[in-house]
Amino acid sequence: MSKQQPAQFINPETPGYVGFANLPNQVHRKSVKKGFEFTLMVVGESGLGKSTLINSLFLTDLYPERVIPGAAASNTREPLILQKIERTVQIEASTVEIEERGVKLRLTVVDTPGYGDAINCRDCFKTIISYIDEQFERYLHDESGLNRRHIVDNRVHCCFYFISPFGHGLKPLDVAFMKAIHNKVNIVPVIAKADTLTLKERERLKKRILDEIEEHNIKIYHLPDAESDEDEDFKEQTRLLKASIPFSVVGSNQLIEAKGKKVRGRLYPWGVVEVENPEHNDFLKLRTMLITHMQDLQEVTQDLHYENFRSERLKRGGRKVENEDMNKDQILLEKEAELRRMQEMIARMQAQMQMQMQGGDSDGGALGHHV
Amino acid sequence: MEPLRHSPSPCSSSRPSSPSTPPCEMPGPVGVEAVLEQLKIKAMKMGFEFNIMVVGQSGLGKSTMLNTLFKSKVWKSNLPGLKVPIPQTLQLHSVTHVIEEKGVKLKLTVIDTPGFGDQINNDKCWDPILGYINEQYERYLQEEILITRQRHIPDTRVHCCVYFVPPTGHCLRPLDIEFLQRLCQTVNVVPVIARADSLTMEERETFRRRIQQNLRTHCIEVYPQKCLDEDINDKILNSKLRERIPFAVVGADQQHLVNGRCVLGRKTKWGVIEVENMAHCEFPLLRDLLIRSHLQDLKDITHNVHYENYRIIRLNESHLLPRGPGWVNLAPASPGQLTSHQPFKICREAHKDSEKEF
């Protein structure tokens, strides 16, 4: 279609053909030029293979020089200074630009080392929630500003929550965390290190997790159903993806020789786990989901989570959260105290009047009641 | 001159000994060796007791490991149902079984600790465990100081605590370090890397080295303790063990067919993990340590070292010298000292008994 009409509007193919069917192509071209931005947050206890999975997903090495926390001091002779009970969560954002066939993707991965590591994890998600809110705040501020041409979108579009395969389902910390952020970000639960589970165990665990998510009313990201006009393959793919949530994945960037060809996998004495083998794990499904639904994730973040945040902030009058609440409470308390004082004063005056009434004339009584 | 005939060594007997077999057919000049045989017969008559405690987060395969160790269903794993919330406080469950092999009876008590490390706030989650262990010592102590003692004091003291470290691949977590520091002073602790089938061989070695480093940095002495090696043979044997601790174990209670043999293992799409194959995991080492070679040693150290330490502390606290023929009146242990939430009934009864005497 596009071959025929470089600037000629005179010969339409069919009568009544206007030509705005070309719009998607224009949008496509513009967005390709502009590039995509995507922010992915990974949350989970340390040792669940988060960094390995991210490196495998995007075929990059986002964490080349990793210093495993806690082991650093082993090289020195000084005693390990561990924040024993309260290890704080840190937020580390790393950005990488990936280009494929002319399409640029500016990917930001937000890592949360220290999550779930401390003995007392009560406060470990406060840092994460304030980070998410901060990004929303910044976007809101930019959007309401004067120069709106180059707004950088750092809002978290998707959060991969890593569930440990060793438990019997969700832990209390998992439930608490997901409930705290399910209204702020799209949660995609992922079962990490899936090569420790047999097929039956995997099915059982997935079912447990889904049941527990439903029981606690946690809103995870739901893949949109395929439209009725999409082709059958796509519909089938979407159906398969939806049936596999939560995805159980294995990550690896090492090339292993298996059955004559080189595959990415993990080499064990009893066999090789191939990362890209759909029979071994759901890595391919996760990657497909992320890529085909990247735009949808961004849209849901914009239309649902961001709008929720924005309406709440604007309702509060645009002031900062904690101060606002405190001010309101303070004002209420002060008003209540004042009311009480006034009531006491009235009661006292009434009592005085009554005494005067008893001691004095009878017509003074009528005055006493209306204060 | 004929060389002295040596009596057939009783220890190498593979025949099942029964009381009717004469102790030694051909005694040496004095016959001291006969004592070994008598001891053995007596021990077999009495049977052995072994108390093992497993500690670790849920899902690390503790129950499966126990079943694999003793090759019988000593523990039915208790999956918390959907409607049953994870217990808020740590509760200890203990189950006793008597298992028999070749005429040797073993009274095995398994103590499980569901809920350890599962909460959001795990501070002081080791207190109930410490309390339980000390309570068993106290119970034994009270039996020991009675005037009329039982012939054979029932031994409920924890002989070994197997601590399951989750296979993160990085290093010990703060919770692990806190727990190990406290418990290694009270009981024999054997740390193991649980669910080791999620780590490749290199990852296992790196993890093991890091854990050993962590243990050294924090001065945690796990079993077999270096300071308790008695002679050079012990040292050599135990050094070899210490290099491999913590063992990377995998538990399985299902049998599969591999190359025509029936093996215990886990079957996955990419292979079968054989539990008893040293190339796959170190379960045989753990089994040998706990049962085949060091079971008696675990009990001895519990009795001679940990229990004695406890006893010394308690005696010093009660500030009383023994009066009469070795009779000691111990003040009941205060709840704070045992860090246990359970009311202390046993001790008060013993106290009442001693009061009645007067």
XYZ file of C-alpha atoms in Angstrom:
729
model
C 0.000 0.000 0.000
C 2.701 2.445 0.896
C 4.497 1.864 -2.368
C 1.894 3.559 -4.427
C 1.465 6.951 -3.049
C 4.435 9.119 -2.317
C 2.615 12.454 -2.347
C -0.103 11.690 -4.787
C -3.581 11.952 -3.478
C -5.180 11.779 -6.867
C -5.503 8.067 -7.559
C -7.079 6.304 -4.674
C -7.268 2.564 -4.923
C -10.954 2.429 -4.340
C -13.459 5.224 -4.343
C -13.878 6.623 -0.883
C -10.387 5.644 0.224
C -9.015 8.430 2.306
C -5.726 6.981 3.422
C -5.734 7.339 7.175
C -5.189 3.615 7.392
C -1.573 4.639 7.121
C -1.653 6.257 10.538
C -0.395 3.261 12.511
C 2.659 3.225 10.297
C 3.284 6.871 11.021
C 2.951 6.279 14.727
C 5.244 3.318 14.380
C 7.848 5.349 12.580
C 7.680 8.156 15.109
C 7.975 5.888 18.079
C 10.845 4.031 16.501
C 12.601 7.332 16.119
C 11.770 8.364 19.650
C 12.622 5.035 21.184
C 10.936 3.293 24.071
C 11.490 3.730 27.760
C 10.799 0.988 30.179
C 11.500 0.704 33.855
C 11.516 -2.689 35.450
C 11.860 -3.248 39.153
C 13.048 -6.548 40.581
C 12.254 -7.400 44.164
C 13.109 -10.532 46.053
C 15.342 -12.006 48.685
C 18.990 -12.203 47.876
C 20.152 -15.397 46.289
C 17.061 -16.002 44.191
C 18.814 -15.305 40.932
C 17.377 -11.889 40.142
C 20.469 -10.425 38.544
C 21.137 -13.603 36.574
C 17.606 -13.554 35.249
C 17.791 -9.920 34.204
C 21.055 -10.536 32.443
C 19.558 -13.540 30.682
C 16.381 -11.740 29.683
C 18.094 -8.860 28.029
C 21.253 -10.660 27.046
C 23.349 -8.023 28.703
C 25.616 -7.931 31.648
C 24.035 -5.290 33.803
C 26.006 -6.382 36.810
C 29.529 -7.088 35.642
C 31.430 -6.477 38.847
C 29.216 -7.842 41.512
C 30.295 -7.691 45.072
C 28.259 -10.161 47.001
C 27.120 -8.363 50.129
C 28.448 -9.757 53.343
C 31.396 -11.528 51.846
C 33.330 -8.394 51.042
C 35.004 -8.230 54.395
C 36.331 -11.737 54.041
C 39.300 -10.462 52.129
C 40.359 -8.111 54.868
C 41.389 -8.946 58.343
C 38.932 -6.574 59.925
C 35.859 -7.923 61.601
C 32.724 -7.920 59.523
C 30.674 -4.896 60.259
C 27.215 -6.145 59.705
C 24.176 -4.156 60.471
C 23.049 -7.204 62.314
C 19.392 -6.845 62.767
C 18.483 -3.858 60.681
C 19.966 -4.203 57.228
C 18.488 -1.428 55.166
C 17.151 -1.886 51.684
C 18.874 0.026 48.967
C 17.616 1.070 45.590
C 20.010 0.678 42.689
C 18.898 1.781 39.271
C 20.959 0.911 36.234
C 20.073 2.002 32.741
C 21.056 0.321 29.543
C 20.233 1.136 25.940
C 19.374 -1.838 23.815
C 18.918 -1.555 20.101
C 17.442 -4.175 17.868
C 16.656 -3.649 14.202
C 16.611 0.076 14.552
C 14.316 0.108 17.547
C 15.852 1.648 20.618
C 14.861 0.595 24.081
C 16.052 2.524 27.065
C 15.711 -0.004 29.812
C 16.096 0.889 33.454
C 16.362 -1.926 35.929
C 15.751 -1.021 39.536
C 17.282 -3.501 41.904
C 16.503 -3.725 45.600
C 19.395 -5.405 47.373
C 18.816 -6.043 51.006
C 15.140 -6.835 50.679
C 14.159 -9.621 53.013
C 17.662 -10.130 54.347
C 17.396 -8.582 57.737
C 16.136 -10.451 60.752
C 13.383 -7.906 61.169
C 11.932 -7.091 57.793
C 9.131 -4.900 58.968
C 10.395 -1.782 57.309
C 12.008 -3.219 54.276
C 9.379 -2.184 51.840
C 9.066 1.390 52.987
C 12.106 2.350 50.939
C 10.693 0.692 47.860
C 7.294 2.309 48.190
C 8.771 5.731 48.678
C 10.896 5.219 45.568
C 7.841 4.383 43.492
C 5.950 7.342 44.878
C 8.899 9.584 44.209
C 8.905 8.647 40.542
C 5.191 9.332 40.292
C 5.702 12.612 42.083
C 8.426 13.641 39.711
C 6.340 12.796 36.677
C 3.392 14.696 38.084
C 5.574 17.645 38.705
C 6.991 17.557 35.198
C 3.603 17.109 33.673
C 2.217 20.085 35.468
C 5.236 22.145 34.581
C 5.781 24.578 31.776
C 8.237 22.675 29.608
C 6.580 19.387 28.792
C 8.553 18.451 25.762
C 11.174 16.257 27.274
C 9.541 14.514 30.137
C 11.622 11.577 31.173
C 9.425 8.727 32.247
C 11.088 6.974 35.151
C 7.928 5.580 36.608
C 8.122 1.932 37.434
C 6.158 0.123 34.756
C 6.518 -3.375 36.006
C 7.704 -5.145 39.120
C 8.976 -8.696 38.985
C 8.416 -10.176 42.399
C 10.594 -13.209 43.006
C 9.030 -15.943 45.052
C 11.286 -18.503 46.620
C 10.716 -22.017 45.269
C 11.692 -23.517 48.606
C 8.643 -22.472 50.538
C 5.183 -23.926 50.385
C 3.654 -20.843 48.829
C 3.748 -17.204 49.723
C 5.518 -16.095 52.851
C 4.008 -13.468 55.160
C 6.540 -10.967 53.852
C 5.490 -11.673 50.255
C 1.855 -11.120 51.061
C 2.500 -7.924 52.990
C 4.704 -6.478 50.283
C 2.380 -7.271 47.414
C -0.583 -5.833 49.229
C 1.355 -2.665 49.848
C 2.271 -2.057 46.236
C -0.439 -3.682 44.148
C -2.141 -0.324 43.756
C 1.002 1.381 42.642
C 2.690 -0.852 40.168
C 2.030 -3.873 37.970
C 3.145 -6.954 39.829
C 4.322 -9.979 37.907
C 5.046 -12.833 40.318
C 7.908 -15.065 39.245
C 9.021 -18.322 40.798
C 12.782 -18.204 40.900
C 15.301 -21.038 40.578
C 12.716 -23.310 39.083
C 15.218 -26.064 38.428
C 14.926 -27.274 41.992
C 11.350 -28.335 41.448
C 10.000 -31.349 39.677
C 7.078 -30.808 37.347
C 4.509 -31.920 39.878
C 5.971 -29.727 42.597
C 5.928 -26.804 40.222
C 2.260 -27.243 39.394
C 1.402 -27.586 43.030
C 3.339 -24.484 43.975
C 1.782 -22.421 41.186
C -1.666 -23.429 42.264
C -0.899 -22.641 45.906
C 0.413 -19.230 44.988
C -2.596 -18.401 42.843
C -4.958 -19.510 45.585
C -3.148 -17.446 48.161
C -3.101 -14.404 45.888
C -6.823 -14.702 45.484
C -7.377 -15.276 49.163
C -5.528 -12.128 50.097
C -7.078 -10.075 47.303
C -3.768 -9.174 45.775
C -4.077 -7.518 42.388
C -1.386 -8.830 40.127
C -0.962 -7.813 36.522
C -3.430 -9.625 34.306
C -2.643 -10.116 30.680
C -5.341 -8.571 28.526
C -7.378 -11.103 26.615
C -6.634 -11.312 22.964
C -9.039 -9.336 20.858
C -11.486 -11.341 18.820
C -10.006 -10.106 15.601
C -6.489 -11.286 16.351
C -5.269 -14.400 14.650
C -5.547 -17.798 16.232
C -1.867 -18.147 16.989
C -1.810 -15.014 19.028
C -4.936 -16.044 20.883
C -3.435 -19.418 21.653
C -0.208 -17.822 22.806
C -2.053 -15.461 25.116
C -4.042 -18.325 26.520
C -0.880 -20.299 27.223
C 0.741 -17.328 28.864
C -2.209 -16.694 31.086
C -2.300 -20.321 32.141
C 1.337 -20.283 33.225
C 1.231 -17.419 35.641
C 3.183 -17.276 37.912
C 6.113 -18.094 35.622
C 8.741 -20.437 36.971
C 12.060 -19.448 35.506
C 15.702 -20.330 35.408
C 18.306 -17.814 34.382
C 21.750 -18.327 33.004
C 24.193 -16.670 30.665
C 26.618 -19.545 30.400
C 26.822 -21.467 27.186
C 26.792 -25.193 27.712
C 27.250 -27.883 25.135
C 24.186 -30.110 25.069
C 23.145 -32.586 22.424
C 25.663 -31.221 20.022
C 24.674 -27.593 20.140
C 25.503 -24.734 22.394
C 22.678 -23.624 24.618
C 22.352 -21.281 27.533
C 21.900 -23.358 30.601
C 23.123 -24.736 33.846
C 25.325 -27.778 33.995
C 24.638 -30.297 36.713
C 26.155 -33.748 37.197
C 22.783 -35.235 36.459
C 21.868 -33.241 33.411
C 21.697 -29.867 31.752
C 18.898 -27.415 32.384
C 18.274 -25.399 29.261
C 17.067 -21.896 29.828
C 15.291 -21.583 26.512
C 13.601 -24.946 26.556
C 9.899 -24.523 27.276
C 9.764 -27.983 28.756
C 12.355 -27.111 31.338
C 11.050 -23.746 32.486
C 8.949 -20.733 31.579
C 11.752 -18.391 30.640
C 10.610 -18.031 27.049
C 7.075 -17.365 28.172
C 8.230 -14.647 30.518
C 10.275 -13.032 27.809
C 7.407 -13.204 25.332
C 5.042 -11.728 27.834
C 7.347 -8.899 28.631
C 8.004 -8.026 25.014
C 4.516 -8.344 23.606
C 2.979 -6.575 26.535
C 5.545 -3.919 27.205
C 3.273 -1.331 25.739
C 0.317 -2.584 27.705
C 2.301 -2.477 30.925
C 3.171 1.118 30.238
C -0.426 1.893 29.461
C -1.758 0.346 32.646
C 0.847 2.211 34.648
C -0.182 5.451 33.008
C -3.936 4.949 33.010
C -4.457 3.165 36.283
C -1.674 3.498 38.777
C -0.482 6.943 37.824
C -3.981 8.326 37.586
C -4.820 6.897 41.012
C -1.757 8.509 42.433
C -2.466 11.799 40.689
C -6.059 12.065 41.813
C -5.087 11.358 45.399
C -2.350 13.922 45.356
C -4.465 16.592 43.795
C -7.259 15.916 46.256
C -4.853 16.548 49.027
C -3.986 19.859 47.512
C -0.560 19.016 46.232
C 1.184 19.153 49.570
C 3.485 16.417 50.808
C 1.826 13.351 52.254
C 2.939 13.121 55.857
C 2.776 16.790 56.681
C -0.649 17.046 55.145
C -2.106 14.293 57.258
C -0.440 15.537 60.346
C -1.682 19.040 59.761
C -5.218 17.832 59.316
C -5.066 15.698 62.413
C -3.482 18.472 64.352
C -6.107 20.937 63.261
C -8.849 18.490 64.183
C -7.363 17.915 67.594
C -7.017 21.590 68.202
C -10.585 22.206 67.171
C -11.783 19.449 69.432
C -9.834 20.839 72.357
C -11.287 24.263 71.740
C -14.787 22.845 71.565
C -14.304 21.089 74.849
C -13.028 24.260 76.471
C -16.028 26.177 75.243
C -18.385 23.531 76.532
C -16.748 23.634 79.936
C -17.025 27.382 79.991
C -20.709 27.174 79.133
C -21.312 24.627 81.858
C -19.564 26.820 84.378
C -21.556 29.863 83.384
C -24.748 27.877 83.589
C -23.891 26.717 87.063
C -23.171 30.264 88.116
C -26.442 31.447 86.702
C -28.293 28.710 88.537
C -26.747 29.699 91.821
C -27.632 33.309 91.231
C -31.118 32.257 90.304
C -31.595 30.346 93.503
C -30.105 33.069 95.589
C -31.702 35.980 93.700
C -34.873 36.979 91.833
C -37.003 34.577 89.860
C -36.950 36.571 86.655
C -33.153 36.253 86.427
C -33.692 32.574 85.606
C -34.927 33.159 82.092
C -31.733 34.917 81.167
C -29.541 32.059 82.336
C -30.489 29.544 79.673
C -29.478 31.324 76.543
C -25.789 31.770 76.412
C 57.676 -71.010 70.652
C 54.136 -70.658 69.514
C 52.989 -67.116 69.104
C 50.218 -66.187 71.481
C 46.858 -66.939 70.047
C 44.720 -63.904 69.812
C 41.068 -64.187 70.548
C 38.800 -63.415 67.650
C 38.136 -59.701 67.948
C 34.581 -59.235 69.148
C 34.222 -55.947 67.341
C 34.553 -57.422 63.920
C 31.706 -59.821 64.438
C 29.147 -59.604 61.771
C 27.110 -62.311 63.365
C 24.153 -60.980 65.289
C 25.124 -61.285 68.911
C 22.613 -62.789 71.185
C 22.969 -63.216 74.924
C 23.435 -66.925 74.445
C 26.739 -66.602 72.570
C 29.609 -67.110 74.943
C 31.552 -63.867 75.315
C 34.913 -65.021 74.109
C 35.771 -68.426 72.951
C 39.477 -68.141 73.231
C 40.480 -65.503 75.731
C 43.989 -64.141 75.785
C 46.127 -64.467 78.917
C 43.848 -62.345 81.124
C 40.646 -62.055 79.184
C 40.156 -58.287 79.390
C 38.900 -58.246 75.859
C 35.819 -60.029 77.050
C 34.631 -56.780 78.542
C 34.077 -55.324 75.084
C 31.734 -58.120 74.183
C 29.818 -57.759 77.437
C 29.450 -54.043 76.900
C 28.195 -54.640 73.441
C 25.590 -57.146 74.551
C 24.437 -54.858 77.306
C 24.161 -51.896 74.969
C 22.129 -53.890 72.542
C 19.780 -55.043 75.247
C 19.279 -51.521 76.481
C 18.963 -49.993 73.092
C 20.159 -46.590 72.047
C 18.525 -43.223 72.295
C 19.075 -40.413 69.898
C 17.424 -37.017 69.842
C 17.803 -34.924 66.760
C 16.430 -31.493 66.127
C 15.964 -29.949 62.699
C 15.859 -26.199 62.291
C 15.257 -24.205 59.165
C 12.751 -22.222 57.191
C 9.753 -24.052 55.870
C 10.137 -25.735 52.555
C 13.830 -26.534 52.856
C 13.200 -30.246 52.951
C 13.665 -30.978 56.632
C 11.006 -33.655 56.889
C 12.080 -35.270 53.653
C 15.668 -35.304 54.863
C 14.678 -37.065 58.072
C 12.721 -39.662 56.184
C 15.655 -40.225 53.877
C 18.139 -40.446 56.754
C 16.301 -43.106 58.626
C 14.791 -44.740 55.570
C 11.369 -44.703 57.091
C 8.552 -42.272 57.420
C 9.601 -40.840 60.733
C 8.080 -37.553 59.924
C 4.988 -36.747 57.935
C 5.587 -33.367 56.490
C 2.948 -30.982 57.680
C 2.095 -28.601 54.921
C 0.209 -25.715 56.480
C -3.158 -25.643 54.805
C -4.623 -22.533 53.325
C -6.884 -21.893 56.246
C -4.204 -22.504 58.822
C -2.013 -19.451 59.213
C 1.680 -19.879 59.806
C 2.051 -20.008 63.587
C 2.954 -16.660 65.011
C 5.327 -18.052 67.573
C 7.697 -20.867 67.015
C 6.302 -24.175 68.184
C 8.282 -27.300 68.652
C 6.891 -30.699 67.804
C 8.586 -33.869 68.815
C 7.865 -37.383 67.656
C 9.447 -40.572 68.937
C 9.954 -43.758 66.975
C 11.711 -46.997 67.731
C 13.528 -48.351 64.735
C 15.416 -51.568 64.612
C 18.213 -52.845 62.443
C 20.016 -56.161 62.873
C 18.901 -56.516 66.438
C 19.949 -53.020 67.431
C 17.101 -50.876 68.669
C 17.220 -47.137 68.327
C 14.754 -44.897 70.085
C 14.762 -41.927 67.842
C 13.185 -38.636 68.817
C 12.817 -36.023 66.163
C 12.121 -32.437 67.099
C 10.803 -30.181 64.412
C 10.606 -26.411 64.542
C 7.942 -25.181 62.144
C 7.729 -21.457 61.767
C 11.396 -20.739 62.251
C 12.422 -17.734 60.216
C 9.123 -17.493 58.371
C 7.756 -14.338 59.924
C 8.345 -10.806 58.806
C 9.995 -10.014 62.095
C 12.208 -12.894 63.099
C 13.844 -11.219 66.005
C 14.441 -13.593 68.909
C 12.932 -16.516 67.034
C 15.702 -18.669 68.494
C 14.485 -18.156 72.068
C 11.913 -20.975 72.109
C 14.526 -23.340 70.701
C 17.109 -22.395 73.303
C 14.445 -22.686 75.944
C 13.566 -26.187 74.845
C 17.165 -27.343 74.818
C 17.850 -25.911 78.252
C 14.649 -27.405 79.549
C 15.835 -30.864 78.558
C 19.127 -30.271 80.343
C 17.221 -29.084 83.383
C 15.049 -32.157 83.336
C 18.072 -34.410 83.261
C 19.735 -32.397 85.978
C 16.751 -32.681 88.241
C 16.700 -36.427 87.752
C 20.379 -36.600 88.442
C 20.290 -34.776 91.736
C 17.512 -36.801 93.266
C 18.450 -38.957 96.189
C 16.865 -42.024 94.785
C 17.692 -41.888 91.154
C 16.363 -44.034 88.410
C 18.717 -46.631 87.111
C 18.595 -45.262 83.644
C 17.666 -41.616 83.397
C 15.567 -41.018 80.310
C 17.676 -38.886 78.054
C 15.661 -36.262 76.252
C 18.572 -33.905 75.713
C 19.075 -32.766 72.174
C 22.146 -34.579 70.873
C 22.325 -32.917 67.537
C 20.768 -29.950 65.825
C 20.800 -29.954 62.061
C 20.563 -26.440 60.720
C 19.302 -26.028 57.165
C 20.871 -23.148 55.288
C 18.892 -21.995 52.247
C 20.886 -22.325 49.029
C 21.168 -18.692 48.125
C 24.658 -19.167 46.806
C 25.889 -15.970 48.431
C 26.731 -16.253 52.125
C 25.159 -16.722 55.521
C 22.300 -14.395 56.316
C 22.145 -12.341 59.512
C 19.485 -14.701 60.844
C 21.713 -17.727 60.257
C 24.658 -16.085 61.963
C 22.675 -14.993 64.994
C 21.167 -18.419 65.419
C 24.383 -20.348 64.968
C 26.288 -18.112 67.341
C 23.838 -18.732 70.102
C 23.220 -22.377 69.554
C 26.737 -23.627 69.051
C 27.441 -22.912 72.673
C 24.570 -25.044 73.877
C 24.259 -27.969 71.508
C 26.059 -29.743 68.683
C 25.092 -27.989 65.489
C 25.594 -29.494 62.054
C 24.842 -26.970 59.320
C 23.818 -28.313 55.940
C 23.098 -26.626 52.637
C 19.525 -27.602 51.957
C 18.034 -28.296 48.550
C 21.475 -28.367 47.026
C 20.109 -29.407 43.658
C 19.644 -25.752 42.826
C 23.392 -25.130 42.827
C 25.913 -26.314 40.276
C 29.133 -27.855 41.510
C 31.134 -24.642 41.274
C 28.428 -22.639 42.962
C 28.371 -25.216 45.733
C 32.067 -24.959 46.375
C 32.003 -21.160 46.360
C 29.057 -21.149 48.724
C 30.727 -23.630 51.026
C 33.947 -21.624 51.171
C 32.025 -18.476 51.936
C 30.052 -20.144 54.686
C 33.233 -21.521 56.217
C 34.704 -18.044 56.103
C 31.639 -16.579 57.747
C 31.776 -19.203 60.474
C 35.432 -18.468 61.135
C 34.871 -14.718 61.211
C 32.133 -15.039 63.768
C 33.935 -17.700 65.811
C 31.163 -20.203 65.423
C 32.231 -23.728 66.259
C 30.034 -26.250 64.613
C 30.289 -29.983 65.119
C 32.864 -31.556 65.014
C 34.436 -28.946 67.211
C 38.123 -28.444 66.759
C 38.791 -27.914 70.441
C 37.294 -31.268 71.360
C 39.499 -33.454 69.210
C 41.106 -35.875 71.557
C 43.829 -37.653 69.702
C 45.609 -37.501 66.429
C 43.303 -39.984 64.722
C 40.306 -37.960 65.668
C 42.009 -34.849 64.397
C 42.707 -36.345 61.019
C 39.256 -37.769 60.595
C 37.519 -34.667 61.780
C 39.674 -32.337 59.722
C 38.544 -34.134 56.620
C 34.980 -33.684 57.699
C 35.453 -30.073 58.607
C 36.616 -29.315 55.111
C 33.357 -30.508 53.675
C 31.061 -28.938 56.207
C 28.452 -27.669 55.482
C 27.371 -30.680 53.428
C 25.270 -29.958 50.379
C 22.356 -32.327 50.675
C 19.306 -33.301 48.755
C 16.505 -35.287 50.279
C 14.186 -37.655 48.505
C 11.829 -40.354 49.584
C 10.766 -41.680 46.220
C 12.450 -44.425 44.290
C 13.187 -44.318 40.607
C 14.721 -46.665 38.117
C 18.102 -45.585 36.840
C 20.152 -47.899 34.635
C 18.281 -50.837 35.998
C 18.887 -49.971 39.614
C 16.325 -48.683 42.018
C 17.585 -45.506 43.602
C 16.224 -42.865 45.896
C 16.043 -39.636 44.047
C 14.245 -36.790 42.409
C 13.163 -37.122 38.854
C 13.178 -34.075 36.625
C 12.938 -33.559 32.919
C 16.669 -33.260 32.563
C 17.811 -36.116 34.728
C 17.467 -37.995 37.945
C 19.202 -36.640 41.016
C 20.417 -39.612 42.979
C 20.496 -38.929 46.648
C 23.048 -41.580 47.534
C 25.422 -40.798 44.736
C 28.417 -38.850 45.993
C 28.830 -37.187 42.633
C 25.369 -35.655 42.931
C 25.101 -34.631 46.542
C 26.710 -35.179 49.908
C 23.897 -36.914 51.638
C 25.959 -40.070 52.296
C 28.461 -37.935 54.216
C 25.724 -36.530 56.406
C 24.276 -39.934 57.011
C 27.639 -41.378 57.907
C 28.361 -38.514 60.237
C 25.077 -38.663 62.050
C 24.511 -42.347 62.198
C 27.302 -44.574 61.140
C 30.354 -43.006 62.697
C 29.608 -40.166 65.023
C 26.344 -40.951 66.711
C 27.930 -42.030 69.954
C 30.361 -39.150 69.774
C 27.465 -36.703 69.476
C 25.889 -38.162 72.559
C 29.141 -38.134 74.479
C 29.858 -34.521 73.698
C 26.338 -33.549 74.628
C 26.716 -35.329 77.938
C 30.287 -34.439 78.782
C 30.554 -30.927 77.460
C 27.267 -29.160 76.872
C 25.375 -30.730 79.731
C 28.263 -30.203 82.111
C 28.496 -26.563 81.107
C 24.832 -26.147 81.828
C 25.182 -27.930 85.146
C 28.086 -25.762 86.233
C 26.166 -22.602 85.460
C 23.131 -23.781 87.354
C 25.095 -24.931 90.367
C 26.965 -21.664 90.533
C 23.729 -19.766 90.359
C 22.115 -21.565 93.214
C 25.040 -20.610 95.461
C 24.659 -23.658 97.606
C 27.300 -26.081 98.612
C 26.459 -29.736 98.660
C 25.345 -30.971 102.025
C 25.205 -34.488 103.147
C 26.234 -37.232 100.807
C 26.318 -35.296 97.565
C 22.820 -33.811 97.862
C 22.237 -30.513 96.173
C 19.229 -28.303 96.531
C 18.800 -26.319 93.388
C 16.620 -23.267 93.315
C 14.020 -23.521 90.589
C 15.280 -22.032 87.371
C 13.824 -18.592 86.779
C 11.946 -18.191 83.499
C 14.223 -15.447 82.278
C 17.268 -17.630 82.534
C 15.879 -20.340 80.340
C 14.419 -17.871 77.826
C 11.448 -20.075 77.530
C 7.802 -19.177 77.593
C 6.684 -22.409 79.126
C 5.877 -22.582 82.815
C 8.390 -24.572 84.662
C 6.522 -27.401 86.299
C 9.115 -30.113 86.601
C 11.534 -28.164 88.667
C 8.919 -27.101 91.166
C 7.864 -30.675 91.764
C 11.385 -31.757 92.568
C 11.615 -28.877 94.965
C 8.432 -29.976 96.662
C 9.800 -33.475 97.026
C 12.893 -32.241 98.731
C 10.801 -30.134 101.059
C 8.734 -33.135 102.012
C 11.899 -34.908 103.058
C 12.385 -32.304 105.711
